[in-house]
mmCIF file of C-alpha atoms in Angstrom:
data_model
loop_
_atom_site.group_PDB
_atom_site.id
_atom_site.type_symbol
_atom_site.label_atom_id
_atom_site.label_comp_id
_atom_site.label_asym_id
_atom_site.label_seq_id
_atom_site.Cartn_x
_atom_site.Cartn_y
_atom_site.Cartn_z
ATOM 1 C CA CYS A 1 103.193 125.559 91.698
ATOM 2 C CA GLY A 2 103.696 122.421 93.768
ATOM 3 C CA GLY A 3 102.173 119.038 92.946
ATOM 4 C CA SER A 4 102.787 115.310 93.314
ATOM 5 C CA MET A 5 106.116 113.759 92.280
ATOM 6 C CA SER A 6 106.554 109.988 92.034
ATOM 7 C CA ASP A 7 109.686 109.482 89.914
ATOM 8 C CA SER A 8 112.761 108.030 91.622
ATOM 9 C CA SER A 9 114.509 111.417 91.283
ATOM 10 C CA GLY A 10 113.633 114.933 90.238
ATOM 11 C CA VAL A 11 114.076 118.685 90.629
ATOM 12 C CA LEU A 12 112.035 121.155 92.695
ATOM 13 C CA GLN A 13 112.284 124.899 92.242
ATOM 14 C CA SER A 14 110.388 127.998 93.236
ATOM 15 C CA PRO A 15 107.972 129.558 90.704
ATOM 16 C CA ASN A 16 109.728 131.469 87.886
ATOM 17 C CA TYR A 17 113.166 130.224 88.993
ATOM 18 C CA PRO A 18 115.798 131.553 88.297
ATOM 19 C CA GLY A 19 113.668 134.670 87.994
ATOM 20 C CA ASN A 20 112.114 136.197 91.085
ATOM 21 C CA TYR A 21 109.291 134.226 92.671
ATOM 22 C CA PRO A 22 105.840 135.879 92.979
ATOM 23 C CA ASN A 23 104.419 137.377 96.135
ATOM 24 C CA ASP A 24 101.794 135.518 98.182
ATOM 25 C CA ALA A 25 102.842 132.091 96.902
ATOM 26 C CA ASP A 26 102.080 128.946 98.884
ATOM 27 C CA CYS A 27 103.309 125.801 97.122
ATOM 28 C CA VAL A 28 103.378 122.215 98.388
ATOM 29 C CA TRP A 29 105.232 119.370 96.676
ATOM 30 C CA GLU A 30 104.498 115.801 97.763
ATOM 31 C CA ILE A 31 107.374 113.460 96.887
ATOM 32 C CA GLN A 32 106.453 109.780 96.991
ATOM 33 C CA VAL A 33 109.038 107.229 95.827
ATOM 34 C CA GLU A 34 108.925 103.450 95.513
ATOM 35 C CA ASN A 35 107.841 101.477 98.559
ATOM 36 C CA ASN A 36 110.644 100.556 100.969
ATOM 37 C CA PHE A 37 112.791 103.449 99.744
ATOM 38 C CA ARG A 38 113.432 106.802 101.397
ATOM 39 C CA VAL A 39 113.631 110.330 99.982
ATOM 40 C CA THR A 40 116.851 112.344 100.159
ATOM 41 C CA LEU A 41 116.508 116.053 99.305
ATOM 42 C CA THR A 42 119.472 118.377 98.705
ATOM 43 C CA PHE A 43 119.288 122.136 98.055
ATOM 44 C CA GLY A 44 121.712 123.564 95.491
ATOM 45 C CA ASP A 45 120.597 127.209 95.495
ATOM 46 C CA ILE A 46 118.775 129.377 98.028
ATOM 47 C CA ALA A 47 118.174 133.116 97.574
ATOM 48 C CA MET A 48 115.283 134.334 99.714
ATOM 49 C CA GLU A 49 114.462 137.049 102.215
ATOM 50 C CA SER A 50 116.628 136.181 105.219
ATOM 51 C CA GLY A 51 116.180 136.892 108.910
ATOM 52 C CA THR A 52 113.705 135.099 111.160
ATOM 53 C CA CYS A 53 112.092 133.203 108.226
ATOM 54 C CA GLN A 54 108.644 134.504 109.134
ATOM 55 C CA ASN A 55 107.958 136.113 105.738
ATOM 56 C CA ASP A 56 109.424 133.875 103.039
ATOM 57 C CA TYR A 57 110.508 130.338 103.928
ATOM 58 C CA ILE A 58 110.813 126.657 102.982
ATOM 59 C CA GLU A 59 109.507 123.835 105.209
ATOM 60 C CA ILE A 60 110.409 120.139 104.954
ATOM 61 C CA TYR A 61 108.025 117.521 106.426
ATOM 62 C CA ASP A 62 108.739 113.839 107.041
ATOM 63 C CA GLY A 63 105.609 112.628 105.219
ATOM 64 C CA PRO A 64 102.247 114.345 104.460
ATOM 65 C CA LEU A 65 102.120 118.044 105.261
ATOM 66 C CA HIS A 66 99.514 118.186 108.028
ATOM 67 C CA SER A 67 100.348 115.071 110.016
ATOM 68 C CA SER A 68 104.134 114.642 109.869
ATOM 69 C CA PRO A 69 107.095 115.961 111.867
ATOM 70 C CA LEU A 70 108.754 119.137 110.614
ATOM 71 C CA LEU A 71 112.322 118.282 109.583
ATOM 72 C CA GLY A 72 113.396 121.873 108.983
ATOM 73 C CA ARG A 73 112.372 125.443 108.208
ATOM 74 C CA PHE A 74 114.813 127.891 106.627
ATOM 75 C CA CYS A 75 115.160 130.828 104.252
ATOM 76 C CA SER A 76 118.920 131.300 103.825
ATOM 77 C CA GLY A 77 122.305 129.911 104.816
ATOM 78 C CA SER A 78 124.092 126.738 103.759
ATOM 79 C CA PHE A 79 122.617 124.132 101.416
ATOM 80 C CA PRO A 80 121.028 121.476 103.653
ATOM 81 C CA THR A 81 120.189 117.817 102.922
ATOM 82 C CA TYR A 82 117.170 116.044 104.387
ATOM 83 C CA VAL A 83 116.309 112.322 104.469
ATOM 84 C CA SER A 84 112.794 110.976 105.120
ATOM 85 C CA SER A 85 112.036 108.048 107.409
ATOM 86 C CA SER A 86 109.513 106.560 104.936
ATOM 87 C CA ASN A 87 108.884 106.716 101.206
ATOM 88 C CA MET A 88 107.304 110.167 101.368
ATOM 89 C CA MET A 89 108.384 113.765 102.022
ATOM 90 C CA SER A 90 106.553 117.097 101.641
ATOM 91 C CA VAL A 91 108.145 120.446 100.759
ATOM 92 C CA ARG A 92 106.314 123.725 101.322
ATOM 93 C CA PHE A 93 107.383 127.117 99.900
ATOM 94 C CA HIS A 94 105.741 130.294 101.210
ATOM 95 C CA SER A 95 106.204 133.961 100.269
ATOM 96 C CA ASP A 96 104.483 137.035 101.665
ATOM 97 C CA SER A 97 103.230 140.176 99.919
ATOM 98 C CA ARG A 98 106.539 142.039 100.069
ATOM 99 C CA ASN A 99 110.084 141.494 98.758
ATOM 100 C CA SER A 100 110.818 138.909 96.062
ATOM 101 C CA PHE A 101 114.069 137.056 95.270
ATOM 102 C CA ARG A 102 115.472 134.307 93.042
ATOM 103 C CA GLY A 103 114.146 131.524 95.285
ATOM 104 C CA PHE A 104 115.498 127.991 95.431
ATOM 105 C CA GLN A 105 116.347 124.870 93.483
ATOM 106 C CA ALA A 106 116.634 121.401 95.022
ATOM 107 C CA HIS A 107 117.180 117.828 93.796
ATOM 108 C CA TYR A 108 115.641 114.706 95.302
ATOM 109 C CA SER A 109 116.469 111.040 94.851
ATOM 110 C CA SER A 110 115.464 107.737 96.430
ATOM 111 C CA ILE A 111 117.686 105.530 98.552
ATOM 112 C CA SER A 112 117.047 102.013 99.757
ATOM 113 C CA ALA A 113 115.644 101.789 103.268
ATOM 114 C CA GLY A 114 117.005 98.280 103.707
ATOM 115 C CA HIS A 115 115.003 95.129 103.198
ATOM 116 C CA ASN A 116 114.822 93.476 106.603
ATOM 117 C CA THR A 117 111.080 94.174 106.470
ATOM 118 C CA THR A 118 109.088 95.278 103.419
ATOM 119 C CA ILE A 119 105.509 96.554 103.293
ATOM 120 C CA GLN A 120 103.039 96.817 100.415
ATOM 121 C CA CYS A 121 99.668 98.509 100.874
ATOM 122 C CA LEU A 122 97.366 96.515 98.579
ATOM 123 C CA PRO A 123 93.606 97.140 98.101
ATOM 124 C CA ASP A 124 92.487 94.323 100.424
ATOM 125 C CA TYR A 125 95.387 93.795 102.815
ATOM 126 C CA MET A 126 98.868 94.755 103.973
ATOM 127 C CA HIS A 127 101.521 92.484 102.471
ATOM 128 C CA VAL A 128 104.462 92.299 104.886
ATOM 129 C CA VAL A 129 107.638 90.278 104.357
ATOM 130 C CA VAL A 130 110.219 89.744 107.127
ATOM 131 C CA SER A 131 113.630 88.385 106.132
ATOM 132 C CA ARG A 132 114.568 85.102 107.838
ATOM 133 C CA ASP A 133 118.243 86.048 107.485
ATOM 134 C CA TYR A 134 117.509 89.154 109.551
ATOM 135 C CA LEU A 135 115.685 87.128 112.225
ATOM 136 C CA GLN A 136 118.472 84.548 112.387
ATOM 137 C CA SER A 137 121.167 87.238 112.558
ATOM 138 C CA GLN A 138 119.404 88.612 115.633
ATOM 139 C CA GLY A 139 119.036 85.152 117.166
ATOM 140 C CA TYR A 140 115.301 84.683 116.613
ATOM 141 C CA SER A 141 113.312 81.812 115.130
ATOM 142 C CA ALA A 142 110.874 82.275 112.231
ATOM 143 C CA GLN A 143 108.475 79.943 114.064
ATOM 144 C CA ARG A 144 108.021 82.508 116.863
ATOM 145 C CA VAL A 145 106.727 85.356 114.669
ATOM 146 C CA THR A 146 103.041 86.237 115.267
ATOM 147 C CA LEU A 147 100.497 89.040 114.908
ATOM 148 C CA ASN A 148 98.402 90.713 117.607
ATOM 149 C CA ASP A 149 95.819 88.072 116.729
ATOM 150 C CA SER A 150 97.782 84.844 117.001
ATOM 151 C CA ARG A 151 95.118 83.013 114.963
ATOM 152 C CA CYS A 152 96.358 84.853 111.835
ATOM 153 C CA ARG A 153 99.388 82.823 110.879
ATOM 154 C CA PRO A 154 102.111 83.784 108.381
ATOM 155 C CA THR A 155 103.460 81.758 105.487
ATOM 156 C CA VAL A 156 107.045 80.711 106.258
ATOM 157 C CA THR A 157 109.365 79.996 103.320
ATOM 158 C CA ALA A 158 113.064 79.218 103.217
ATOM 159 C CA GLN A 159 113.896 82.929 102.949
ATOM 160 C CA GLU A 160 110.916 84.845 104.316
ATOM 161 C CA VAL A 161 108.054 85.131 106.790
ATOM 162 C CA VAL A 162 105.061 86.490 104.853
ATOM 163 C CA PHE A 163 101.917 88.079 106.338
ATOM 164 C CA ASN A 164 98.807 89.156 104.383
ATOM 165 C CA ILE A 165 97.082 91.295 106.997
ATOM 166 C CA PRO A 166 93.481 92.421 106.270
ATOM 167 C CA TYR A 167 92.495 96.016 106.970
ATOM 168 C CA ASN A 168 89.432 94.917 108.950
ATOM 169 C CA GLY A 169 90.707 91.836 110.813
ATOM 170 C CA CYS A 170 93.615 90.116 112.563
ATOM 171 C CA GLY A 171 93.783 92.858 115.180
ATOM 172 C CA THR A 172 94.337 95.686 112.679
ATOM 173 C CA THR A 173 93.449 99.063 114.202
ATOM 174 C CA GLN A 174 92.398 102.277 112.481
ATOM 175 C CA GLU A 175 93.434 105.831 113.272
ATOM 176 C CA GLU A 176 92.337 108.991 111.480
ATOM 177 C CA ASN A 177 94.057 112.360 111.018
ATOM 178 C CA ASN A 178 93.998 115.291 108.600
ATOM 179 C CA ASP A 179 96.019 113.572 105.869
ATOM 180 C CA THR A 180 95.423 109.847 106.144
ATOM 181 C CA ILE A 181 93.371 106.917 107.376
ATOM 182 C CA ASN A 182 95.970 104.696 109.045
ATOM 183 C CA TYR A 183 95.722 100.911 109.319
ATOM 184 C CA SER A 184 98.171 99.459 111.870
ATOM 185 C CA ASN A 185 99.153 96.121 113.306
ATOM 186 C CA THR A 186 102.102 94.689 115.207
ATOM 187 C CA ILE A 187 104.228 91.708 114.281
ATOM 188 C CA ARG A 188 105.690 90.217 117.447
ATOM 189 C CA VAL A 189 108.930 88.257 117.466
ATOM 190 C CA ALA A 190 109.272 86.355 120.744
ATOM 191 C CA SER A 191 112.570 85.362 122.294
ATOM 192 C CA SER A 192 113.095 81.638 122.805
ATOM 193 C CA GLY A 193 113.387 80.216 126.295
ATOM 194 C CA TYR A 194 110.790 78.947 128.725
ATOM 195 C CA ILE A 195 112.410 79.558 132.113
ATOM 196 C CA ILE A 196 114.810 82.431 131.473
ATOM 197 C CA LYS A 197 115.619 84.630 128.485
ATOM 198 C CA ARG A 198 118.310 87.197 127.823
ATOM 199 C CA LYS A 199 116.977 88.722 124.610
ATOM 200 C CA LYS A 200 114.122 91.214 124.307
ATOM 201 C CA ASN A 201 111.051 90.476 122.246
ATOM 202 C CA ILE A 202 110.773 92.483 119.010
ATOM 203 C CA ASN A 203 107.632 94.391 118.049
ATOM 204 C CA LEU A 204 107.498 95.379 114.387
ATOM 205 C CA HIS A 205 104.881 98.115 114.062
ATOM 206 C CA ILE A 206 103.304 97.897 110.610
ATOM 207 C CA SER A 207 101.240 100.738 109.157
ATOM 208 C CA CYS A 208 99.585 101.507 105.830
ATOM 209 C CA LYS A 209 98.642 105.172 105.593
ATOM 210 C CA MET A 210 96.105 105.827 102.868
ATOM 211 C CA LEU A 211 96.675 109.328 101.519
ATOM 212 C CA ARG A 212 94.059 112.039 101.132
ATOM 213 C CA LYS A 213 95.662 113.244 97.907
ATOM 214 C CA SER A 214 96.158 110.529 95.350
ATOM 215 C CA TRP A 215 96.807 111.788 91.825
ATOM 216 C CA GLN A 216 96.009 109.168 89.199
ATOM 217 C CA GLN A 217 97.218 111.001 86.092
ATOM 218 C CA VAL A 218 96.618 108.297 83.491
ATOM 219 C CA VAL A 219 94.576 108.108 80.326
ATOM 220 C CA TYR A 220 91.892 105.639 81.289
ATOM 221 C CA ALA A 221 90.112 103.224 78.955
ATOM 222 C CA ALA A 222 86.527 102.599 80.021
ATOM 223 C CA GLU A 223 86.882 98.907 80.855
ATOM 224 C CA ASP A 224 90.245 99.092 82.624
ATOM 225 C CA THR A 225 91.092 99.721 86.264
ATOM 226 C CA VAL A 226 93.695 102.053 87.699
ATOM 227 C CA ASP A 227 96.880 100.229 88.688
ATOM 228 C CA VAL A 228 97.286 99.568 92.390
ATOM 229 C CA ASN A 229 99.943 101.775 93.951
ATOM 230 C CA GLU A 230 101.978 99.757 96.421
ATOM 231 C CA TYR A 231 103.478 102.169 98.916
ATOM 232 C CA GLN A 232 104.074 102.425 102.609
ATOM 233 C CA PHE A 233 102.079 105.590 102.123
ATOM 234 C CA GLY A 234 99.400 103.998 99.970
ATOM 235 C CA ARG A 235 96.702 105.292 97.677
ATOM 236 C CA TYR A 236 93.112 104.194 97.533
ATOM 237 C CA ASP A 237 92.515 102.180 94.366
ATOM 238 C CA MET A 238 89.658 103.820 92.453
ATOM 239 C CA ASN A 239 88.339 103.483 88.923
ATOM 240 C CA ILE A 240 85.570 105.147 86.939
ATOM 241 C CA THR A 241 83.587 103.263 84.303
ATOM 242 C CA PHE A 242 81.087 104.481 81.695
ATOM 243 C CA TYR A 243 77.714 102.681 81.460
ATOM 244 C CA ASP A 244 75.192 102.699 78.624
ATOM 245 C CA SER A 245 72.114 103.605 80.702
ATOM 246 C CA SER A 246 70.860 104.689 84.106
ATOM 247 C CA ALA A 247 70.353 101.020 85.016
ATOM 248 C CA PHE A 248 74.149 100.670 85.316
ATOM 249 C CA LEU A 249 74.098 97.101 84.018
ATOM 250 C CA GLN A 250 76.216 97.252 80.838
ATOM 251 C CA GLN A 251 79.686 98.820 80.817
ATOM 252 C CA VAL A 252 80.894 100.818 77.827
ATOM 253 C CA ARG A 253 84.030 98.980 76.741
ATOM 254 C CA SER A 254 85.035 101.001 73.688
ATOM 255 C CA SER A 255 87.932 103.435 73.906
ATOM 256 C CA PRO A 256 87.737 106.120 72.675
ATOM 257 C CA TYR A 257 84.071 106.377 73.629
ATOM 258 C CA TYR A 258 82.284 107.940 70.639
ATOM 259 C CA ILE A 259 79.208 109.952 71.603
ATOM 260 C CA ASP A 260 76.654 112.441 70.263
ATOM 261 C CA LEU A 261 76.162 115.999 71.441
ATOM 262 C CA ASN A 262 73.728 116.237 74.356
ATOM 263 C CA GLN A 263 73.852 112.456 74.885
ATOM 264 C CA ASN A 264 73.466 111.303 78.467
ATOM 265 C CA LEU A 265 76.713 109.876 79.838
ATOM 266 C CA TYR A 266 76.486 107.576 82.861
ATOM 267 C CA LEU A 267 79.484 106.930 85.104
ATOM 268 C CA GLN A 268 80.207 104.818 88.163
ATOM 269 C CA ALA A 269 83.183 105.339 90.458
ATOM 270 C CA CYS A 270 84.220 102.244 92.391
ATOM 271 C CA LEU A 271 86.550 102.017 95.391
ATOM 272 C CA HIS A 272 88.474 98.726 95.582
ATOM 273 C CA ASN A 273 89.139 98.205 99.280
ATOM 274 C CA SER A 274 88.284 95.499 101.804
ATOM 275 C CA ASP A 275 87.294 97.993 104.528
ATOM 276 C CA PRO A 276 83.458 98.015 104.491
ATOM 277 C CA ASN A 277 83.259 101.170 106.617
ATOM 278 C CA LEU A 278 84.200 103.570 103.814
ATOM 279 C CA LYS A 279 81.953 105.862 101.755
ATOM 280 C CA VAL A 280 82.661 107.415 98.332
ATOM 281 C CA VAL A 281 81.143 110.632 96.946
ATOM 282 C CA VAL A 282 81.914 112.800 93.906
ATOM 283 C CA ASP A 283 83.624 116.032 94.988
ATOM 284 C CA THR A 284 84.755 117.665 91.727
ATOM 285 C CA CYS A 285 84.678 116.737 88.021
ATOM 286 C CA VAL A 286 86.342 118.897 85.365
ATOM 287 C CA ALA A 287 86.618 118.319 81.602
ATOM 288 C CA SER A 288 89.538 119.229 79.334
ATOM 289 C CA PRO A 289 90.794 118.366 75.835
ATOM 290 C CA ASP A 290 94.249 117.693 77.331
ATOM 291 C CA PRO A 291 94.641 114.805 79.830
ATOM 292 C CA HIS A 292 97.692 116.558 81.323
ATOM 293 C CA ASP A 293 96.216 120.058 81.685
ATOM 294 C CA PHE A 294 92.947 120.705 83.487
ATOM 295 C CA ASN A 295 93.562 124.428 83.950
ATOM 296 C CA THR A 296 94.069 126.125 80.552
ATOM 297 C CA LEU A 297 90.734 125.035 79.054
ATOM 298 C CA ALA A 298 88.564 123.560 81.784
ATOM 299 C CA TYR A 299 84.826 123.031 82.150
ATOM 300 C CA TYR A 300 83.525 122.088 85.608
ATOM 301 C CA LEU A 301 80.569 119.748 85.878
ATOM 302 C CA VAL A 302 80.631 119.745 89.686
ATOM 303 C CA ARG A 303 82.978 121.538 92.093
ATOM 304 C CA ASN A 304 83.212 121.027 95.854
ATOM 305 C CA ARG A 305 80.072 118.871 95.483
ATOM 306 C CA CYS A 306 78.178 121.830 93.935
ATOM 307 C CA PRO A 307 76.776 121.110 90.421
ATOM 308 C CA ARG A 308 78.059 123.601 87.834
ATOM 309 C CA ASP A 309 76.330 122.018 84.840
ATOM 310 C CA SER A 310 72.553 121.774 84.661
ATOM 311 C CA SER A 311 72.702 118.223 83.286
ATOM 312 C CA TYR A 312 74.806 116.859 86.163
ATOM 313 C CA ALA A 313 72.933 114.509 88.516
ATOM 314 C CA THR A 314 73.699 111.715 90.963
ATOM 315 C CA PHE A 315 72.037 108.330 91.404
ATOM 316 C CA PHE A 316 71.373 105.999 94.308
ATOM 317 C CA SER A 317 74.214 103.478 94.697
ATOM 318 C CA PRO A 318 73.771 99.923 96.017
ATOM 319 C CA SER A 319 77.060 100.113 97.926
ATOM 320 C CA SER A 320 78.899 102.827 99.843
ATOM 321 C CA HIS A 321 81.957 101.905 97.713
ATOM 322 C CA PHE A 322 80.118 103.134 94.560
ATOM 323 C CA ALA A 323 79.248 106.660 93.421
ATOM 324 C CA ARG A 324 76.983 106.983 90.376
ATOM 325 C CA PHE A 325 76.380 110.144 88.361
ATOM 326 C CA LYS A 326 75.572 111.450 84.865
ATOM 327 C CA PHE A 327 75.921 114.507 82.643
ATOM 328 C CA ASN A 328 75.183 115.428 79.032
ATOM 329 C CA ALA A 329 77.893 115.646 76.373
ATOM 330 C CA PHE A 330 79.009 119.265 76.134
ATOM 331 C CA GLU A 331 78.972 121.391 73.008
ATOM 332 C CA PHE A 332 82.635 122.413 73.198
ATOM 333 C CA MET A 333 83.514 118.843 72.181
ATOM 334 C CA SER A 334 82.843 119.849 68.559
ATOM 335 C CA ARG A 335 85.994 122.000 68.622
ATOM 336 C CA HIS A 336 88.319 119.291 69.934
ATOM 337 C CA PRO A 337 88.952 115.700 68.844
ATOM 338 C CA SER A 338 88.995 114.295 72.396
ATOM 339 C CA VAL A 339 87.758 115.234 75.842
ATOM 340 C CA TYR A 340 89.054 113.875 79.140
ATOM 341 C CA LEU A 341 87.388 114.007 82.515
ATOM 342 C CA LYS A 342 89.211 114.367 85.821
ATOM 343 C CA CYS A 343 87.120 113.543 88.875
ATOM 344 C CA GLN A 344 88.124 114.033 92.480
ATOM 345 C CA MET A 345 86.435 111.566 94.807
ATOM 346 C CA LEU A 346 86.100 111.842 98.577
ATOM 347 C CA VAL A 347 86.639 108.754 100.700
ATOM 348 C CA CYS A 348 85.221 109.106 104.223
ATOM 349 C CA ARG A 349 84.381 106.911 107.182
ATOM 350 C CA LEU A 350 80.862 105.519 106.848
ATOM 351 C CA GLY A 351 78.585 107.287 109.313
ATOM 352 C CA ASP A 352 81.003 110.182 110.002
ATOM 353 C CA TYR A 353 78.455 112.982 109.643
ATOM 354 C CA SER A 354 81.108 115.637 110.312
ATOM 355 C CA SER A 355 82.809 114.765 106.992
ATOM 356 C CA HIS A 356 82.116 116.489 103.680
ATOM 357 C CA CYS A 357 80.690 113.226 102.345
ATOM 358 C CA TYR A 358 77.532 113.966 104.340
ATOM 359 C CA GLN A 359 77.465 117.764 104.091
ATOM 360 C CA GLY A 360 76.557 118.266 100.443
ATOM 361 C CA CYS A 361 77.413 121.339 98.386
ATOM 362 C CA SER A 362 80.113 123.647 99.726
ATOM 363 C CA SER A 363 80.658 127.077 98.141
ATOM 364 C CA ARG A 364 84.141 127.312 99.686
ATOM 365 C CA ALA A 365 87.203 125.374 98.595
ATOM 366 C CA ARG A 366 88.166 122.444 100.806
ATOM 367 C CA ARG A 367 90.909 123.386 103.230
ATOM 368 C CA ASP A 368 90.228 122.029 106.697
ATOM 369 C CA THR A 369 88.905 118.505 106.321
ATOM 370 C CA SER A 370 87.398 115.952 108.595
ATOM 371 C CA SER A 371 89.972 113.682 110.128
ATOM 372 C CA ALA A 372 88.397 110.787 108.261
ATOM 373 C CA GLU A 373 88.505 112.170 104.705
ATOM 374 C CA GLU A 374 90.716 111.130 101.822
ATOM 375 C CA ARG A 375 90.820 112.483 98.274
ATOM 376 C CA VAL A 376 91.389 110.370 95.172
ATOM 377 C CA ASP A 377 91.705 111.794 91.646
ATOM 378 C CA VAL A 378 91.033 109.700 88.538
ATOM 379 C CA VAL A 379 91.282 110.752 84.878
ATOM 380 C CA VAL A 380 89.005 109.062 82.311
ATOM 381 C CA GLY A 381 88.717 109.371 78.547
ATOM 382 C CA PRO A 382 88.978 110.072 75.755
ATOM 383 C CA LEU A 383 85.466 111.006 74.684
ATOM 384 C CA ARG A 384 85.077 111.826 70.979
ATOM 385 C CA LEU A 385 82.242 113.210 68.926
ATOM 386 C CA ARG A 386 80.783 110.586 66.589
ATOM 387 C CA GLU A 387 81.460 111.362 62.907
ATOM 388 C CA GLY A 388 78.644 113.444 61.500
ATOM 389 C CA GLY A 389 77.133 113.631 64.970
ATOM 390 C CA ALA A 390 74.480 116.305 65.307
ATOM 391 C CA PRO A 391 72.804 117.432 68.496
ATOM 392 C CA SER A 392 70.409 114.729 69.569
ATOM 393 C CA GLY A 393 68.232 113.723 72.434
ATOM 394 C CA SER A 394 69.371 111.541 75.313
ATOM 395 C CA THR A 395 70.082 107.882 74.807
#
């Protein structure tokens, strides 16, 4: 149960709804709509164990689960509506080991947050646009709009004031918590007047929050890159590419990638981000014949940084933004026309030795994370067995 939802509208419901939900459930839905929109969530049915809401309950958070304000917690009563302050909202459903009921159903949609100021979190910088109509309506001049670092000047057009703010310059600061690495800056709009003024200065606080969980559920051709997700809550832009040897010089550009059984497969994950103080490691890689289902028939190569396949190995990488690894083609490929690989990458602060990036294999599932860790998931494939391919040595 739970998962990531990125459509402009959708439906959430408890497991087995309208049948009774299971005991000991703990589900989290992350709703992330288009940048500069907000999430509105309305419940149409609630049938749960009532009382103090200590046993079975629903929680609504104004952003990521572990670092956002709690908008509400309930288990019965009227059908409430909640509205987020950004383009993200999290919904948690919890049940204990006792009584079970029908549960809940809710509908979400996206509403415009207004376009006085828009933010896009791109791989190398924050793209911020301030409407000149808005500034003029408040009595301010576009020529008096600056950043913390006044040397970083905007582009002023007839309609807009445009800033491209780097993540590692122009006074941008970084803050870390359980869910995100936050990049923040302040756009300052000064009141005119040299001797006296009657209007307050405006400070527009700009923030790109790069999420720990970033689900990239796409079928990925070897030479392509994952599309950049442009959100106020952003996602690290990551791609994984096949190479033809351990030298990592020549990319494999064919898709599907036809291979032989037991052939060595070399992969490189690459983080596209201008912040040099980030490190990437492989956390988990799982194979499946279905790019949309990595549970029914799944084969783990590495899990929680612990190798599960004897052929899995990592390589030295020339940059902390790269992670290189290999494995041998698996025998179960002969029973399926295509195989897809889903890899979860960890993004940590370079030199943060408390993070899992530096701690190696962990036999326990990741729950409590370092404040500086992010998770990015990328799906690659398909891999197909070459016609007439018989088990062979490495290539």
